[in-house]
C-alpha atoms as a PDB file:
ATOM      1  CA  UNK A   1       0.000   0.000   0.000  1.00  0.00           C
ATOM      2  CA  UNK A   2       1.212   3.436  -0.873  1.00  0.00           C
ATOM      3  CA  UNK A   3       2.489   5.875   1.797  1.00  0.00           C
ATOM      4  CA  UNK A   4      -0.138   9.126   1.914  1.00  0.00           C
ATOM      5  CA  UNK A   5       1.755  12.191   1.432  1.00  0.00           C
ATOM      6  CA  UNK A   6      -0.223  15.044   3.730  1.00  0.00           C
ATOM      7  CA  UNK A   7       1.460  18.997   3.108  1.00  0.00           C
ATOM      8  CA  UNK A   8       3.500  20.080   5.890  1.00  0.00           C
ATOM      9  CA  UNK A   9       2.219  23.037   7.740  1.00  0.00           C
ATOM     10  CA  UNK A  10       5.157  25.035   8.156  1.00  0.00           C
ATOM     11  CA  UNK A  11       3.604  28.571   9.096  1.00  0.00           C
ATOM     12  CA  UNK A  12       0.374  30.562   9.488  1.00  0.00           C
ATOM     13  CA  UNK A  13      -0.064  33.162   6.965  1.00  0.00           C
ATOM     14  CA  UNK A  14      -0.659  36.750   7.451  1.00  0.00           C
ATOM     15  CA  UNK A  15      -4.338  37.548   8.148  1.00  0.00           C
ATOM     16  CA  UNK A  16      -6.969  40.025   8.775  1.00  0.00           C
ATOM     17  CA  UNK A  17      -7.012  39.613  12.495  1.00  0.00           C
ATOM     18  CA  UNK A  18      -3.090  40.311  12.319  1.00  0.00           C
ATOM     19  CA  UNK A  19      -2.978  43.816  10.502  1.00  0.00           C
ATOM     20  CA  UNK A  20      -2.220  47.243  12.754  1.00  0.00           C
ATOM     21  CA  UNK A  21      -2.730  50.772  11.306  1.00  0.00           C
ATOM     22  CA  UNK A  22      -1.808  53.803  11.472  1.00  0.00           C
ATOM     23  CA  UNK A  23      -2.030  56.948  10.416  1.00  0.00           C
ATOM     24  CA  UNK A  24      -2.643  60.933  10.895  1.00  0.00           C
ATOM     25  CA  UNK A  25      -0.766  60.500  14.243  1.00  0.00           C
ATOM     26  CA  UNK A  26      -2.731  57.854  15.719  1.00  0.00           C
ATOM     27  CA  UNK A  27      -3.889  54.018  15.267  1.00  0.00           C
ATOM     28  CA  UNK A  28      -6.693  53.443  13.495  1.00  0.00           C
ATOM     29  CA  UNK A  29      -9.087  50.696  14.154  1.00  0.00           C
ATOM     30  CA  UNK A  30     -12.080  51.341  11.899  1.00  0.00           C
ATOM     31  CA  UNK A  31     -10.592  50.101   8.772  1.00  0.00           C
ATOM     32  CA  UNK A  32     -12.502  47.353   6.897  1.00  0.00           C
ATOM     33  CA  UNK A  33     -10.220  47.201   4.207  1.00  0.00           C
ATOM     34  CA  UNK A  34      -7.062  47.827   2.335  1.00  0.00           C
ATOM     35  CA  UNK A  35      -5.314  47.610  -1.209  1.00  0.00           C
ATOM     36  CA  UNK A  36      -1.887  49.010  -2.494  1.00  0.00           C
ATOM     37  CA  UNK A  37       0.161  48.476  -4.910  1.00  0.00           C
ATOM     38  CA  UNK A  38       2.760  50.028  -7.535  1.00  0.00           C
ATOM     39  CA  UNK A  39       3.027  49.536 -11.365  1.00  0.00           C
ATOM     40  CA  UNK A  40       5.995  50.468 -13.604  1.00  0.00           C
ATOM     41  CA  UNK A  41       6.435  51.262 -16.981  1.00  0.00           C
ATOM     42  CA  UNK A  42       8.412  48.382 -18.778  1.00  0.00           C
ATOM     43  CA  UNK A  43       8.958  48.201 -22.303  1.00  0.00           C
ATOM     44  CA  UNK A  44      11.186  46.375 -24.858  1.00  0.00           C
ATOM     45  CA  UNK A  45      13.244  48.534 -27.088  1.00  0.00           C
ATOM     46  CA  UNK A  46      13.531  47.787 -30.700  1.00  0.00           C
ATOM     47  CA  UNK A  47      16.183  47.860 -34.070  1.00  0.00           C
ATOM     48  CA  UNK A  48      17.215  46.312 -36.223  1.00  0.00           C
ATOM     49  CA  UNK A  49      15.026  42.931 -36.600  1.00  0.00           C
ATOM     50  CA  UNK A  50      11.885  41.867 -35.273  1.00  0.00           C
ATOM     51  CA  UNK A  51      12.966  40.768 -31.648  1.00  0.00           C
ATOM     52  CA  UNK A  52      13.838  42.943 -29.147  1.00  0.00           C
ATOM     53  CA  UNK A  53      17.688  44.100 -28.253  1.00  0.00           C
ATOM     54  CA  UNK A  54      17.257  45.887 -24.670  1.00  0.00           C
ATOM     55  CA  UNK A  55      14.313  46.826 -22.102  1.00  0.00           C
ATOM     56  CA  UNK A  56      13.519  50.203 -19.936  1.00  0.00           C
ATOM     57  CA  UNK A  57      12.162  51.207 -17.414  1.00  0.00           C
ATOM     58  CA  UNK A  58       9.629  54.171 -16.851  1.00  0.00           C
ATOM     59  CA  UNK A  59       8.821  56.002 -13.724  1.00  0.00           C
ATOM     60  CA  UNK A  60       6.935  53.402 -10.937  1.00  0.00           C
ATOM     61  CA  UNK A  61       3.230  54.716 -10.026  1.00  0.00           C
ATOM     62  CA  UNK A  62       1.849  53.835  -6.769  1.00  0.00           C
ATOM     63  CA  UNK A  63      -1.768  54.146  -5.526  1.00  0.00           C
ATOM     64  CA  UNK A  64      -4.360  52.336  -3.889  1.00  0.00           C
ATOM     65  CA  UNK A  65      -7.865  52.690  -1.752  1.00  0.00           C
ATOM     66  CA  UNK A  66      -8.567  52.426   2.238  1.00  0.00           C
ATOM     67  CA  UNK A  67     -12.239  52.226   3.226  1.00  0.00           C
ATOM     68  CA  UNK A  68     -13.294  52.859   6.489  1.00  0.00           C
ATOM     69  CA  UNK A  69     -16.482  52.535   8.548  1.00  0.00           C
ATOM     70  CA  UNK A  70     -18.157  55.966   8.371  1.00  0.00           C
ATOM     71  CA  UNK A  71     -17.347  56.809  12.512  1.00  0.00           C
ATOM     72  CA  UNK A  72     -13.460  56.263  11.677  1.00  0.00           C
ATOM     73  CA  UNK A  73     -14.380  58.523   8.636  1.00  0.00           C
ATOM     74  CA  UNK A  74     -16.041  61.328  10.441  1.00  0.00           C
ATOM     75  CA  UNK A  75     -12.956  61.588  13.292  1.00  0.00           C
ATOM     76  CA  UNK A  76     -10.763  62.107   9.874  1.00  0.00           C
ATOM     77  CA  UNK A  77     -13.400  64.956   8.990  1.00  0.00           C
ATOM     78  CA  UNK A  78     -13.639  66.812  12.261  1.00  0.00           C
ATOM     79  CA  UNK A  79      -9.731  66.647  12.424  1.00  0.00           C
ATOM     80  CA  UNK A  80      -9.069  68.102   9.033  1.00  0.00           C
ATOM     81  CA  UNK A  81     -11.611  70.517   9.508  1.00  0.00           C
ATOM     82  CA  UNK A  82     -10.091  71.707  12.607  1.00  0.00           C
ATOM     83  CA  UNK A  83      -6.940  72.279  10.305  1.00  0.00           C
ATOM     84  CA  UNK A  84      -9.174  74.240   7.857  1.00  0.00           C
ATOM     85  CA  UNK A  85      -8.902  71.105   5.493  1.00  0.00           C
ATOM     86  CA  UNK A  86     -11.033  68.607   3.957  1.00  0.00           C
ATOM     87  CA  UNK A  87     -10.343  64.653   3.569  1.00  0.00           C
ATOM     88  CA  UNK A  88      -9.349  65.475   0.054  1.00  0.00           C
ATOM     89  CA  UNK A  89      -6.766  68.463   1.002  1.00  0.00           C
ATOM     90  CA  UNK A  90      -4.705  67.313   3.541  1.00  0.00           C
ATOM     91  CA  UNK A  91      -1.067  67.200   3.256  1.00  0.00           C
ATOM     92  CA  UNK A  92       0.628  64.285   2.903  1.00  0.00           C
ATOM     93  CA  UNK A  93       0.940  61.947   5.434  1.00  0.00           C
ATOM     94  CA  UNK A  94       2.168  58.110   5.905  1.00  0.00           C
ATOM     95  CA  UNK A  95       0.472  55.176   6.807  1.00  0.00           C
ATOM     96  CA  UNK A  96       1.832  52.424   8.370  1.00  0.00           C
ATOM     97  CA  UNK A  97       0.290  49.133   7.612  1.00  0.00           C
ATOM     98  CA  UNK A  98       1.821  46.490  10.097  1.00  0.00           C
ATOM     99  CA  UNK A  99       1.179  42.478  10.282  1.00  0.00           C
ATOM    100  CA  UNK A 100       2.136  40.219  12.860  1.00  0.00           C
ATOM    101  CA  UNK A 101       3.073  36.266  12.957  1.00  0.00           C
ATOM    102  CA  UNK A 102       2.499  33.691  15.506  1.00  0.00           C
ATOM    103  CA  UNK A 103       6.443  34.065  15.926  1.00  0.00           C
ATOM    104  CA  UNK A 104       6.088  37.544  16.761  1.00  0.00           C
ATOM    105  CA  UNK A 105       7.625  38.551  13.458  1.00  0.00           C
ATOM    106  CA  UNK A 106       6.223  42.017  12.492  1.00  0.00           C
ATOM    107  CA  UNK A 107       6.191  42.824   9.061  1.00  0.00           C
ATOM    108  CA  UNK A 108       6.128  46.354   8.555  1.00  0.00           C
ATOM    109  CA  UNK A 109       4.756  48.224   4.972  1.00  0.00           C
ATOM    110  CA  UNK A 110       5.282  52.032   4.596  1.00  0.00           C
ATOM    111  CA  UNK A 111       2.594  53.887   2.323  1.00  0.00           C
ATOM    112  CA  UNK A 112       4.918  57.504   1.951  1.00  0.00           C
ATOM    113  CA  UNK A 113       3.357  60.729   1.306  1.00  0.00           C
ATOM    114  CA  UNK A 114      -0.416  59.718   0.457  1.00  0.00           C
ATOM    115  CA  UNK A 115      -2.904  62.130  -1.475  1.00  0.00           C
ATOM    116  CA  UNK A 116      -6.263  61.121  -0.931  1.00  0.00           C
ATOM    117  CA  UNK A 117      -7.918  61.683  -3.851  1.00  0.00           C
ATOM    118  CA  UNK A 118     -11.843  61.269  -3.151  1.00  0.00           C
ATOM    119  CA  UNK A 119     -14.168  59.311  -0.975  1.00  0.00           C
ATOM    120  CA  UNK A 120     -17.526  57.835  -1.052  1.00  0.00           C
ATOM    121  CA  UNK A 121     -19.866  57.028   1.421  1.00  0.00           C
ATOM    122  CA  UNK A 122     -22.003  53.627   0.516  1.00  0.00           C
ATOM    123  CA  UNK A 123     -24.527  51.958   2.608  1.00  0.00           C
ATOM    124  CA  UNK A 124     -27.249  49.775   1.090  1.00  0.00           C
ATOM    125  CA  UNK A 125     -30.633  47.821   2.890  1.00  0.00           C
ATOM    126  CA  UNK A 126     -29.713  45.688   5.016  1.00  0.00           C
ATOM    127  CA  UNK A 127     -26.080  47.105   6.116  1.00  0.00           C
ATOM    128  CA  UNK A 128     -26.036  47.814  10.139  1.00  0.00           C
ATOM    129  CA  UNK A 129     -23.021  49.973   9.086  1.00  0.00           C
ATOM    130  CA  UNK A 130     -22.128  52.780   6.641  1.00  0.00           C
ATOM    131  CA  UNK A 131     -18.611  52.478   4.723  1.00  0.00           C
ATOM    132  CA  UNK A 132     -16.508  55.303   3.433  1.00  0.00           C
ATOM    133  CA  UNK A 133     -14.327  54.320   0.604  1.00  0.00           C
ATOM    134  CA  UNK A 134     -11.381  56.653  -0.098  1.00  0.00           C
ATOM    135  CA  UNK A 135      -8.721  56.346  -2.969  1.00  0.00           C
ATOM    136  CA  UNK A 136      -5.397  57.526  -2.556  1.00  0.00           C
ATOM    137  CA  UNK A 137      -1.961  57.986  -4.836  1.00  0.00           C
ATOM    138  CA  UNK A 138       1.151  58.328  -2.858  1.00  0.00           C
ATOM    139  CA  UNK A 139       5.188  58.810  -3.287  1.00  0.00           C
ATOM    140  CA  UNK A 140       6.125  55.000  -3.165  1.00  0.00           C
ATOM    141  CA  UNK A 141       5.392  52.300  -0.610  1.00  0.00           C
ATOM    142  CA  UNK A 142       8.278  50.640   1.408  1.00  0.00           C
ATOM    143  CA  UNK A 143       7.868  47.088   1.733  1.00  0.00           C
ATOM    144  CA  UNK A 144       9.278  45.432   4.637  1.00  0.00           C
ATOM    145  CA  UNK A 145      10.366  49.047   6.321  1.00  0.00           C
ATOM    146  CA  UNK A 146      12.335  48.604   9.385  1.00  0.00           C
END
């Protein structure tokens, strides 16, 4: 009789209950979810022939979107308001996305300099909450920042 081969669990991955954040000067707890991300410019550069004889590289774009239940979203009003702001002119400002392991390894990411760009308050029948989505572009993101 064959031997069963089972995968070996060697680690828990990262999840929801594990991320921290941060940002505007304090942790932030109302977040329901998160996406960033960067994109470059890459291209092959052509000659003579039909195949390529070099690549470049353009400049790297980052972005992404944080929503937020509407109560986290509404501090984030008063306090730019109190700075004569609004959520979409505020200076820049980091956040700090942070994930920890069952081995205590934190795993820090850097979001540099973010812009937010717009937000948008959605609720629908049914919902017992209200979310505020709010896209943002910022300088780059640091992976792994110490």
């Amino acid at each position: 009789m064959a031997e069963t081969k089972y995968p070996t669990i060697n680690g828990k991955e990262f999840g929801w209950a594990d991320i921290q954040f941060a940002f505007l000067g304090r942790p932030v707890t109302g977040i329901t979810e998160i996406k960033y991300g960067a994109k470059r410019d890459r291209k092959f550069i052509y000659a003579v022939g039909d195949k390529p004889v070099a690549y470049a590289n353009g400049q790297e774009e980052s972005n992404g979107s944080i929503t937020m239940l509407q109560s986290e979203f509404e501090s984030i009003v008063r306090a730019a308001k109190a700075a004569g702001k609004t959520p979409t002119s505020l200076p820049p400002f980091p956040i700090i996305v942070q994930y920890l392991d069952d081995a205590n390894l934190m795993v820090k990411d850097i979001i540099h300099s973010v812009l937010t760009l717009e937000w948008e308050k959605a609720s629908k029948q049914g919902d017992l909450n209200m979310t505020v989505t709010v896209p943002f572009t910022c300088s780059h993101i640091e992976l792994q920042a110490d």
